[in-house]
Short mmCIF file of C-alpha atoms in Angstrom, two decimals:
data_model
loop_
_atom_site.label_atom_id
_atom_site.label_comp_id
_atom_site.label_asym_id
_atom_site.label_seq_id
_atom_site.Cartn_x
_atom_site.Cartn_y
_atom_site.Cartn_z
CA MET A 1 -41.92 -4.23 -3.94
CA THR A 2 -45.09 -3.03 -2.23
CA ASP A 3 -45.53 -5.62 0.52
CA TRP A 4 -42.82 -6.89 2.87
CA ARG A 5 -43.59 -8.62 6.18
CA PRO A 6 -40.60 -10.77 7.19
CA GLU A 7 -41.84 -11.22 10.77
CA ASP A 8 -45.07 -12.87 9.49
CA PRO A 9 -44.25 -16.63 9.54
CA GLU A 10 -46.61 -17.53 6.68
CA PHE A 11 -45.43 -14.66 4.48
CA TRP A 12 -41.82 -15.53 5.21
CA ARG A 13 -42.27 -19.21 4.38
CA THR A 14 -44.18 -18.74 1.14
CA THR A 15 -42.81 -15.47 -0.25
CA GLY A 16 -40.18 -13.75 1.85
CA ALA A 17 -37.42 -16.34 2.27
CA PRO A 18 -36.71 -16.96 -1.46
CA ILE A 19 -36.65 -13.23 -2.18
CA ALA A 20 -34.38 -12.53 0.78
CA ARG A 21 -31.94 -15.28 -0.25
CA ARG A 22 -31.76 -13.94 -3.81
CA ASN A 23 -31.01 -10.45 -2.54
CA LEU A 24 -28.44 -11.81 -0.07
CA TYR A 25 -26.50 -13.72 -2.75
CA VAL A 26 -26.33 -10.73 -5.10
CA SER A 27 -25.43 -8.42 -2.21
CA ILE A 28 -22.55 -10.69 -1.16
CA PHE A 29 -21.14 -10.65 -4.69
CA ALA A 30 -21.45 -6.87 -5.10
CA GLU A 31 -19.93 -6.24 -1.66
CA HIS A 32 -17.13 -8.72 -2.37
CA VAL A 33 -16.17 -6.79 -5.50
CA GLY A 34 -16.32 -3.54 -3.50
CA PHE A 35 -13.97 -4.90 -0.85
CA SER A 36 -11.58 -6.08 -3.56
CA VAL A 37 -11.43 -2.63 -5.14
CA TRP A 38 -10.97 -1.07 -1.69
CA SER A 39 -8.01 -3.41 -1.13
CA LEU A 40 -6.37 -2.94 -4.54
CA TRP A 41 -3.45 -1.00 -3.13
CA SER A 42 -2.57 -3.71 -0.63
CA VAL A 43 -1.23 -5.62 -3.64
CA THR A 44 -0.49 -2.72 -6.01
CA VAL A 45 2.31 -1.42 -3.76
CA LEU A 46 4.13 -4.73 -4.28
CA PHE A 47 4.45 -3.84 -7.98
CA LEU A 48 5.99 -0.40 -7.31
CA GLY A 49 9.68 -1.21 -7.66
CA PRO A 50 12.68 1.15 -7.99
CA ALA A 51 11.41 2.49 -11.34
CA TYR A 52 8.59 4.27 -9.49
CA GLY A 53 10.95 6.03 -7.05
CA ILE A 54 8.74 5.55 -3.96
CA ASP A 55 10.23 4.77 -0.55
CA PRO A 56 8.49 2.54 2.06
CA ALA A 57 7.03 5.57 3.88
CA GLY A 58 5.39 6.70 0.65
CA LYS A 59 3.96 3.24 0.07
CA PHE A 60 2.38 3.15 3.53
CA LEU A 61 0.62 6.42 2.70
CA LEU A 62 -0.72 4.81 -0.46
CA THR A 63 -2.31 2.06 1.65
CA ALA A 64 -3.58 4.50 4.30
CA VAL A 65 -5.64 6.85 2.12
CA PRO A 66 -8.08 4.19 0.80
CA ALA A 67 -8.88 3.25 4.39
CA ALA A 68 -9.45 6.92 5.23
CA LEU A 69 -11.96 7.56 2.44
CA GLY A 70 -13.66 4.21 3.05
CA ALA A 71 -14.18 5.14 6.70
CA VAL A 72 -15.63 8.55 5.81
CA LEU A 73 -18.06 7.07 3.27
CA ARG A 74 -19.48 4.36 5.49
CA LEU A 75 -21.98 6.60 7.24
CA PRO A 76 -23.49 8.27 4.15
CA TYR A 77 -23.58 4.91 2.38
CA THR A 78 -25.58 3.49 5.30
CA LEU A 79 -28.12 6.31 5.00
CA ALA A 80 -28.28 6.03 1.20
CA VAL A 81 -30.13 2.69 1.29
CA ALA A 82 -33.23 4.18 2.89
CA ARG A 83 -32.95 7.36 0.84
CA PHE A 84 -32.60 5.80 -2.63
CA GLY A 85 -33.56 2.13 -2.18
CA GLY A 86 -31.31 -0.89 -1.74
CA ARG A 87 -31.44 -1.98 -5.39
CA ASN A 88 -30.89 1.52 -6.74
CA TRP A 89 -28.01 2.30 -4.43
CA THR A 90 -26.28 -1.05 -5.05
CA ILE A 91 -26.28 -0.29 -8.79
CA VAL A 92 -24.84 3.18 -8.20
CA SER A 93 -22.27 2.06 -5.63
CA ALA A 94 -21.10 -0.75 -7.92
CA LEU A 95 -20.67 1.58 -10.89
CA LEU A 96 -18.76 4.05 -8.68
CA LEU A 97 -16.04 1.38 -8.41
CA LEU A 98 -15.17 2.16 -12.03
CA VAL A 99 -14.01 5.64 -10.93
CA PRO A 100 -10.74 4.29 -9.46
CA ALA A 101 -10.46 1.06 -11.45
CA VAL A 102 -10.50 2.53 -14.97
CA PRO A 103 -7.78 5.19 -14.46
CA MET A 104 -5.66 2.67 -12.53
CA ALA A 105 -5.84 0.29 -15.50
CA VAL A 106 -4.68 3.11 -17.77
CA LEU A 107 -2.13 5.07 -15.71
CA LEU A 108 -0.21 2.52 -13.63
CA GLU A 109 3.26 2.46 -15.19
CA PRO A 110 6.74 3.84 -14.39
CA GLY A 111 6.84 7.61 -14.71
CA VAL A 112 3.42 8.25 -13.18
CA SER A 113 3.69 10.97 -10.54
CA TYR A 114 3.29 10.26 -6.84
CA PRO A 115 0.39 12.77 -6.45
CA THR A 116 -1.43 10.89 -9.22
CA LEU A 117 -0.89 7.63 -7.37
CA MET A 118 -2.20 9.22 -4.17
CA VAL A 119 -5.38 10.36 -5.92
CA LEU A 120 -5.89 6.92 -7.47
CA ALA A 121 -5.31 5.21 -4.11
CA CYS A 122 -7.71 7.55 -2.35
CA LEU A 123 -10.44 6.91 -4.92
CA THR A 124 -10.42 3.17 -4.21
CA GLY A 125 -11.89 4.12 -0.83
CA VAL A 126 -15.32 4.16 -2.52
CA GLY A 127 -15.23 0.37 -2.17
CA GLY A 128 -15.09 0.74 1.60
CA GLY A 129 -18.53 2.33 1.71
CA ASN A 130 -20.15 -0.65 -0.04
CA PHE A 131 -19.95 -2.78 3.11
CA ALA A 132 -22.07 -0.33 5.09
CA SER A 133 -24.81 0.03 2.49
CA SER A 134 -24.86 -3.72 1.83
CA MET A 135 -25.29 -4.52 5.54
CA ALA A 136 -28.00 -1.88 5.95
CA ASN A 137 -29.86 -3.29 2.94
CA ILE A 138 -29.73 -6.97 3.92
CA ASN A 139 -30.75 -6.10 7.48
CA LEU A 140 -34.14 -4.99 6.06
CA PHE A 141 -34.85 -8.32 4.37
CA TYR A 142 -34.58 -10.75 7.29
CA PRO A 143 -36.67 -11.31 10.42
CA ASP A 144 -34.95 -10.60 13.72
CA ARG A 145 -34.40 -14.29 14.47
CA LEU A 146 -32.38 -14.74 11.23
CA LYS A 147 -30.54 -11.42 10.96
CA GLY A 148 -27.37 -12.65 12.67
CA ARG A 149 -26.68 -15.47 10.24
CA ALA A 150 -27.61 -13.40 7.17
CA LEU A 151 -25.48 -10.44 8.21
CA GLY A 152 -22.60 -12.77 9.12
CA LEU A 153 -22.68 -14.36 5.65
CA ASN A 154 -22.91 -10.95 4.01
CA ALA A 155 -20.00 -9.55 6.02
CA GLY A 156 -17.82 -12.63 5.61
CA GLY A 157 -18.41 -12.82 1.87
CA GLY A 158 -17.50 -9.17 1.53
CA ASN A 159 -14.38 -9.48 3.68
CA LEU A 160 -13.17 -12.27 1.40
CA GLY A 161 -12.61 -9.57 -1.22
CA VAL A 162 -9.35 -8.70 0.58
CA PRO A 163 -7.61 -12.08 0.06
CA ALA A 164 -9.27 -12.43 -3.35
CA VAL A 165 -7.63 -9.31 -4.78
CA GLN A 166 -4.32 -10.41 -3.32
CA LEU A 167 -4.65 -13.76 -5.08
CA VAL A 168 -5.37 -11.89 -8.32
CA GLY A 169 -2.23 -9.84 -7.72
CA LEU A 170 -0.23 -13.00 -7.05
CA ALA A 171 -1.49 -14.52 -10.31
CA VAL A 172 -0.47 -11.39 -12.24
CA LEU A 173 2.96 -11.29 -10.59
CA ALA A 174 3.55 -14.99 -11.28
CA THR A 175 2.49 -14.81 -14.94
CA ALA A 176 2.91 -11.33 -16.43
CA GLY A 177 5.44 -10.11 -13.85
CA ALA A 178 5.83 -6.97 -11.76
CA ALA A 179 5.94 -4.73 -14.84
CA TYR A 180 2.15 -4.92 -15.31
CA PRO A 181 0.33 -3.61 -12.21
CA ARG A 182 -2.49 -2.26 -14.41
CA LEU A 183 -3.65 -5.83 -15.05
CA VAL A 184 -4.91 -6.17 -11.46
CA PRO A 185 -7.59 -3.44 -11.67
CA ALA A 186 -8.29 -4.48 -15.26
CA VAL A 187 -9.39 -7.91 -14.00
CA TYR A 188 -12.08 -6.21 -11.92
CA LEU A 189 -13.59 -4.05 -14.66
CA PRO A 190 -15.92 -6.79 -16.00
CA LEU A 191 -16.71 -7.92 -12.44
CA ILE A 192 -17.79 -4.38 -11.50
CA VAL A 193 -20.09 -4.19 -14.51
CA LEU A 194 -21.44 -7.66 -13.71
CA ALA A 195 -22.18 -6.62 -10.12
CA ALA A 196 -24.15 -3.58 -11.34
CA LEU A 197 -26.08 -5.68 -13.87
CA ALA A 198 -26.84 -8.38 -11.27
CA ALA A 199 -28.14 -5.72 -8.89
CA ALA A 200 -30.35 -4.25 -11.60
CA ARG A 201 -31.71 -7.68 -12.51
CA TRP A 202 -32.18 -9.45 -9.17
CA LEU A 203 -32.26 -6.95 -6.27
CA ASP A 204 -35.39 -5.30 -4.87
CA ASN A 205 -36.25 -1.98 -3.25
CA LEU A 206 -38.25 -2.55 -0.08
CA PRO A 207 -41.20 -0.42 1.05
CA GLY A 208 -41.05 1.49 4.30
CA ALA A 209 -37.26 1.79 4.54
CA ARG A 210 -36.43 5.12 6.10
CA ASN A 211 -33.73 6.82 8.13
CA GLU A 212 -34.86 7.55 11.66
CA PRO A 213 -34.85 11.35 12.10
CA GLY A 214 -32.51 12.46 14.84
CA ALA A 215 -31.16 8.95 15.52
CA LEU A 216 -27.58 9.83 14.59
CA ARG A 217 -27.60 12.97 16.75
CA GLU A 218 -28.97 10.99 19.66
CA ALA A 219 -26.44 8.17 19.15
CA VAL A 220 -23.54 10.65 19.11
CA ARG A 221 -24.52 11.68 22.64
CA GLU A 222 -24.68 8.05 23.77
CA PRO A 223 -21.47 6.99 25.64
CA HIS A 224 -21.78 3.39 24.42
CA THR A 225 -21.38 4.65 20.85
CA TRP A 226 -17.83 5.75 21.54
CA VAL A 227 -16.94 2.76 23.68
CA MET A 228 -18.02 0.37 20.92
CA SER A 229 -16.31 2.50 18.28
CA LEU A 230 -13.05 2.23 20.22
CA LEU A 231 -13.43 -1.56 20.39
CA TYR A 232 -14.25 -1.79 16.69
CA VAL A 233 -11.13 0.21 15.84
CA GLY A 234 -9.20 -2.61 17.51
CA THR A 235 -11.00 -5.43 15.66
CA PHE A 236 -12.08 -4.32 12.18
CA GLY A 237 -9.43 -1.57 12.08
CA SER A 238 -6.78 -4.22 12.69
CA PHE A 239 -8.25 -6.54 10.05
CA ILE A 240 -8.35 -3.98 7.27
CA GLY A 241 -5.14 -2.23 8.33
CA PHE A 242 -3.09 -5.42 8.49
CA GLY A 243 -4.75 -6.63 5.28
CA PHE A 244 -3.48 -3.51 3.50
CA ALA A 245 -0.02 -3.49 5.09
CA PHE A 246 0.99 -7.13 5.64
CA GLY A 247 2.70 -7.77 2.29
CA GLN A 248 4.72 -4.59 2.49
CA VAL A 249 5.75 -5.16 6.11
CA LEU A 250 6.77 -8.73 5.31
CA GLN A 251 9.09 -7.52 2.55
CA LEU A 252 10.65 -4.86 4.78
CA GLN A 253 11.12 -7.03 7.87
CA PHE A 254 12.47 -10.07 5.98
CA HIS A 255 13.90 -8.62 2.80
CA ASP A 256 16.48 -11.37 2.57
CA ARG A 257 13.72 -13.99 2.52
CA PHE A 258 11.40 -12.04 0.19
CA PRO A 259 13.60 -10.18 -2.31
CA THR A 260 10.86 -9.95 -4.96
CA PRO A 261 7.16 -9.06 -4.71
CA VAL A 262 5.99 -12.49 -5.80
CA ASP A 263 7.93 -14.06 -2.92
CA ALA A 264 5.85 -12.03 -0.44
CA ALA A 265 2.55 -12.07 -2.33
CA TRP A 266 2.00 -15.80 -1.97
CA LEU A 267 1.77 -15.35 1.81
CA THR A 268 -0.11 -12.05 2.11
CA PHE A 269 -3.55 -13.42 1.27
CA LEU A 270 -3.50 -16.04 4.05
CA GLY A 271 -4.15 -13.63 6.92
CA PRO A 272 -7.18 -11.84 5.40
CA LEU A 273 -8.52 -15.21 4.24
CA VAL A 274 -8.59 -16.80 7.70
CA GLY A 275 -9.80 -13.54 9.27
CA SER A 276 -12.74 -13.42 6.86
CA LEU A 277 -13.68 -17.09 7.19
CA ILE A 278 -13.61 -17.07 10.98
CA ARG A 279 -15.73 -13.91 11.45
CA PRO A 280 -19.04 -15.83 11.88
CA LEU A 281 -17.43 -17.80 14.72
CA GLY A 282 -17.14 -14.59 16.74
CA GLY A 283 -20.90 -14.08 16.54
CA GLN A 284 -21.61 -17.70 17.44
CA LEU A 285 -19.29 -17.58 20.45
CA ALA A 286 -20.92 -14.31 21.53
CA ASP A 287 -24.36 -15.95 21.34
CA ARG A 288 -23.16 -18.79 23.54
CA LEU A 289 -20.79 -17.08 25.99
CA GLY A 290 -21.74 -13.39 25.85
CA GLY A 291 -20.36 -10.74 23.52
CA ALA A 292 -18.44 -8.80 26.15
CA ARG A 293 -16.73 -11.91 27.53
CA VAL A 294 -15.64 -13.07 24.06
CA THR A 295 -14.47 -9.55 23.16
CA PHE A 296 -12.47 -9.23 26.40
CA TRP A 297 -10.55 -12.47 25.94
CA ASN A 298 -10.19 -11.79 22.24
CA PHE A 299 -8.32 -8.54 22.96
CA VAL A 300 -6.12 -10.36 25.46
CA ALA A 301 -5.26 -12.83 22.68
CA MET A 302 -4.62 -9.99 20.21
CA ALA A 303 -2.21 -8.34 22.64
CA ALA A 304 -0.41 -11.67 23.01
CA GLY A 305 -0.33 -12.08 19.22
CA ALA A 306 1.17 -8.61 18.75
CA GLY A 307 3.72 -9.45 21.45
CA LEU A 308 4.68 -12.62 19.57
CA VAL A 309 5.09 -10.61 16.34
CA LEU A 310 7.35 -8.12 18.15
CA TYR A 311 9.47 -10.93 19.64
CA ALA A 312 9.71 -12.73 16.29
CA ALA A 313 10.72 -9.53 14.47
CA ARG A 314 13.53 -8.91 16.96
CA GLU A 315 14.69 -12.54 16.80
CA ARG A 316 14.36 -12.64 12.99
CA SER A 317 12.17 -15.77 13.25
CA LEU A 318 9.95 -15.97 10.18
CA PRO A 319 7.84 -18.95 11.41
CA LEU A 320 7.02 -17.19 14.69
CA TYR A 321 6.39 -13.95 12.84
CA LEU A 322 3.89 -15.60 10.49
CA ALA A 323 2.23 -17.42 13.39
CA GLY A 324 1.86 -14.14 15.29
CA PHE A 325 0.42 -12.25 12.35
CA LEU A 326 -1.98 -15.06 11.44
CA SER A 327 -3.22 -15.07 15.04
CA LEU A 328 -3.86 -11.32 14.77
CA PHE A 329 -5.97 -11.90 11.67
CA VAL A 330 -7.84 -14.78 13.33
CA PHE A 331 -8.66 -12.82 16.47
CA SER A 332 -9.51 -9.64 14.58
CA GLY A 333 -12.05 -11.74 12.64
CA ILE A 334 -13.52 -13.22 15.82
CA GLY A 335 -13.63 -9.76 17.39
CA ASN A 336 -15.46 -8.33 14.38
CA GLY A 337 -18.27 -10.80 15.02
CA SER A 338 -18.38 -10.47 18.81
CA THR A 339 -18.34 -6.65 18.92
CA TYR A 340 -21.15 -6.43 16.34
CA LYS A 341 -23.18 -8.83 18.50
CA MET A 342 -22.66 -6.61 21.56
CA ILE A 343 -24.42 -3.59 20.03
CA PRO A 344 -28.01 -4.91 19.91
CA ALA A 345 -27.43 -6.67 23.25
CA ILE A 346 -26.54 -3.34 24.86
CA PHE A 347 -29.81 -1.78 23.79
CA ARG A 348 -31.87 -4.84 24.67
CA ALA A 349 -30.50 -4.53 28.19
CA ARG A 350 -31.13 -0.78 28.25
CA THR A 351 -34.69 -1.31 27.00
CA ALA A 352 -35.42 -3.94 29.63
CA ALA A 353 -34.09 -1.66 32.36
CA ALA A 354 -36.20 1.25 31.10
CA VAL A 355 -39.34 -0.92 31.08
CA ASP A 356 -38.60 -2.06 34.64
CA ARG A 357 -38.50 1.59 35.66
CA GLY A 358 -41.96 2.13 34.19
CA ALA A 359 -41.23 3.28 30.60
CA ASP A 360 -43.66 2.43 27.84
CA PRO A 361 -42.44 -0.90 26.34
CA VAL A 362 -43.26 -0.01 22.72
CA ALA A 363 -41.56 3.39 22.92
CA ALA A 364 -38.52 1.90 24.72
CA GLN A 365 -38.11 -0.83 22.10
CA ARG A 366 -38.45 1.67 19.26
CA ARG A 367 -35.77 3.89 20.82
CA GLY A 368 -33.48 0.89 21.32
CA ARG A 369 -33.77 -0.13 17.66
CA ARG A 370 -33.15 3.45 16.50
CA LEU A 371 -30.01 3.82 18.60
CA SER A 372 -28.74 0.33 17.78
CA GLY A 373 -28.95 0.98 14.04
CA ALA A 374 -27.32 4.39 14.34
CA LEU A 375 -24.55 3.03 16.57
CA ILE A 376 -23.74 0.28 14.07
CA GLY A 377 -23.33 2.92 11.36
CA ILE A 378 -21.12 5.18 13.48
CA ALA A 379 -19.00 2.33 14.89
CA GLY A 380 -18.51 0.93 11.38
CA ALA A 381 -17.24 4.29 10.13
CA VAL A 382 -14.97 4.94 13.12
CA GLY A 383 -13.73 1.35 13.18
CA ALA A 384 -12.64 1.51 9.55
CA SER A 385 -10.41 4.45 10.45
CA GLY A 386 -8.30 1.94 12.36
CA GLY A 387 -6.95 0.86 8.98
CA VAL A 388 -5.50 4.34 8.59
CA LEU A 389 -3.96 4.23 12.07
CA VAL A 390 -2.30 0.87 11.42
CA ASN A 391 -0.64 2.04 8.20
CA VAL A 392 0.40 5.39 9.70
CA ALA A 393 1.88 3.56 12.71
CA PHE A 394 3.94 1.33 10.42
CA ARG A 395 5.05 4.32 8.33
CA GLN A 396 6.16 6.34 11.33
CA SER A 397 7.92 3.39 12.94
CA PHE A 398 9.97 2.61 9.82
CA LEU A 399 10.74 6.32 9.32
CA THR A 400 12.08 6.84 12.83
CA SER A 401 13.79 3.54 13.62
CA GLY A 402 13.99 1.52 10.40
CA ASN A 403 11.83 -1.26 11.85
CA ALA A 404 8.23 -1.83 12.99
CA ASP A 405 8.91 -2.39 16.71
CA ALA A 406 7.29 0.89 17.80
CA ALA A 407 4.18 0.04 15.77
CA TYR A 408 3.86 -3.36 17.45
CA LEU A 409 4.18 -1.74 20.88
CA ALA A 410 1.43 0.72 19.92
CA PHE A 411 -0.84 -2.16 18.88
CA ILE A 412 -0.19 -3.97 22.18
CA GLY A 413 -1.09 -0.79 24.05
CA TRP A 414 -4.33 -0.34 22.07
CA TYR A 415 -5.42 -3.94 22.66
CA ALA A 416 -4.62 -3.62 26.36
CA LEU A 417 -6.69 -0.43 26.54
CA SER A 418 -9.52 -2.24 24.75
CA PHE A 419 -9.70 -5.21 27.10
CA VAL A 420 -9.51 -2.92 30.14
CA VAL A 421 -12.37 -0.80 28.77
CA THR A 422 -14.41 -3.92 27.91
CA TRP A 423 -14.05 -5.19 31.47
CA ALA A 424 -14.69 -1.82 33.12
CA VAL A 425 -17.82 -0.99 31.11
CA TYR A 426 -19.44 -4.37 30.41
CA LEU A 427 -18.00 -7.03 32.74
CA ARG A 428 -17.21 -5.34 36.05
CA PRO A 429 -19.64 -6.55 38.72
CA GLY A 430 -21.97 -3.89 40.02
CA PRO A 431 -25.50 -2.51 39.84
CA ARG A 432 -24.84 -0.67 36.58
CA ARG A 433 -23.66 -3.73 34.68
CA LEU A 434 -25.82 -4.44 31.61
CA ALA A 435 -27.27 -7.93 31.75
CA GLY A 436 -26.78 -10.16 28.74
CA VAL A 437 -24.12 -8.09 26.92
#
């Protein structure tokens, strides 16, 4: 495309809106498939029975390494949209999903070595980068007044890839049985190709998209970057980490109730499903009540939810355990929305303060947009690393004590740290408090 003016009301009404919607729908589908591939090992580990010779600690590593690579790739994927074009990069990033999916469909069977499984698991991390590039691309298509809803739909549709792949796994377990894990990635091979073809047919490259020179370096020196990254570790890191680990933890904590993978698999998709569907609510509540206030109380609720899970695990109460874990997914979803809403609000407040002190309004607004975009990219990458921390915490807890109690205590501590930091930085009364965050 050679002309794109989404802030022009007449252009938007006559030309822009239909094009933006078409790009949004295709982007949601491509990102959804990417999230599903990223989450493949959350269900694949349920197929790895005694014939594979892998203990629970080894399985938690298999669910940790996709989160690690996905976190690392988020930042370069964000930059790739401006460098190569949104359409071009979506085609490439979709086809890259074949790199883990094809060998998984060929090699997953008893006798495959553990290092091979680790490599295959790590490669699925390419799906984690698709979220970042998809969000960066759709952000370019919409006017400021409509970005929140569009990005919320894009993020929620992508997040639904986590429960979707778990439902695919459940269908395979219930029909073909646990002897055929290769069928799960095989289901996604035509969907990956379809996503690439849809991107080639219906997406557009926009003019004027560029990476702001020096924005990342400047954002790294900005204290709010690291505060928001810490908070996003607690929200999105919890969502993706629990999404990867929940089925495995359920089998270990209540083995007598879930002796086979299919017994656990029919429950594992529920948490990621509700967490994905409720994400837009976090943004809406932040619009109404303030992002920092919603985030603060959300972390209080997450600490309470983790406490309920710990109590239920010790009391061997499956209903309470499920209620606690579902609440963690719900509040991680709400927190995903509210923390993302805080980032532009922080820089709007900083810009207004700079203008009040005599700064040039145009220059101050330009700097705020540059830093806001860079912070979103950095926080997204750091936040995804929380998925690694969750799985490593579970692994270490089961290794040392045979249960997950230490992991739950660590989660409670992290959520407590997060709500204290949220209050101290964004809610504490005083002259340095940022208005409207």
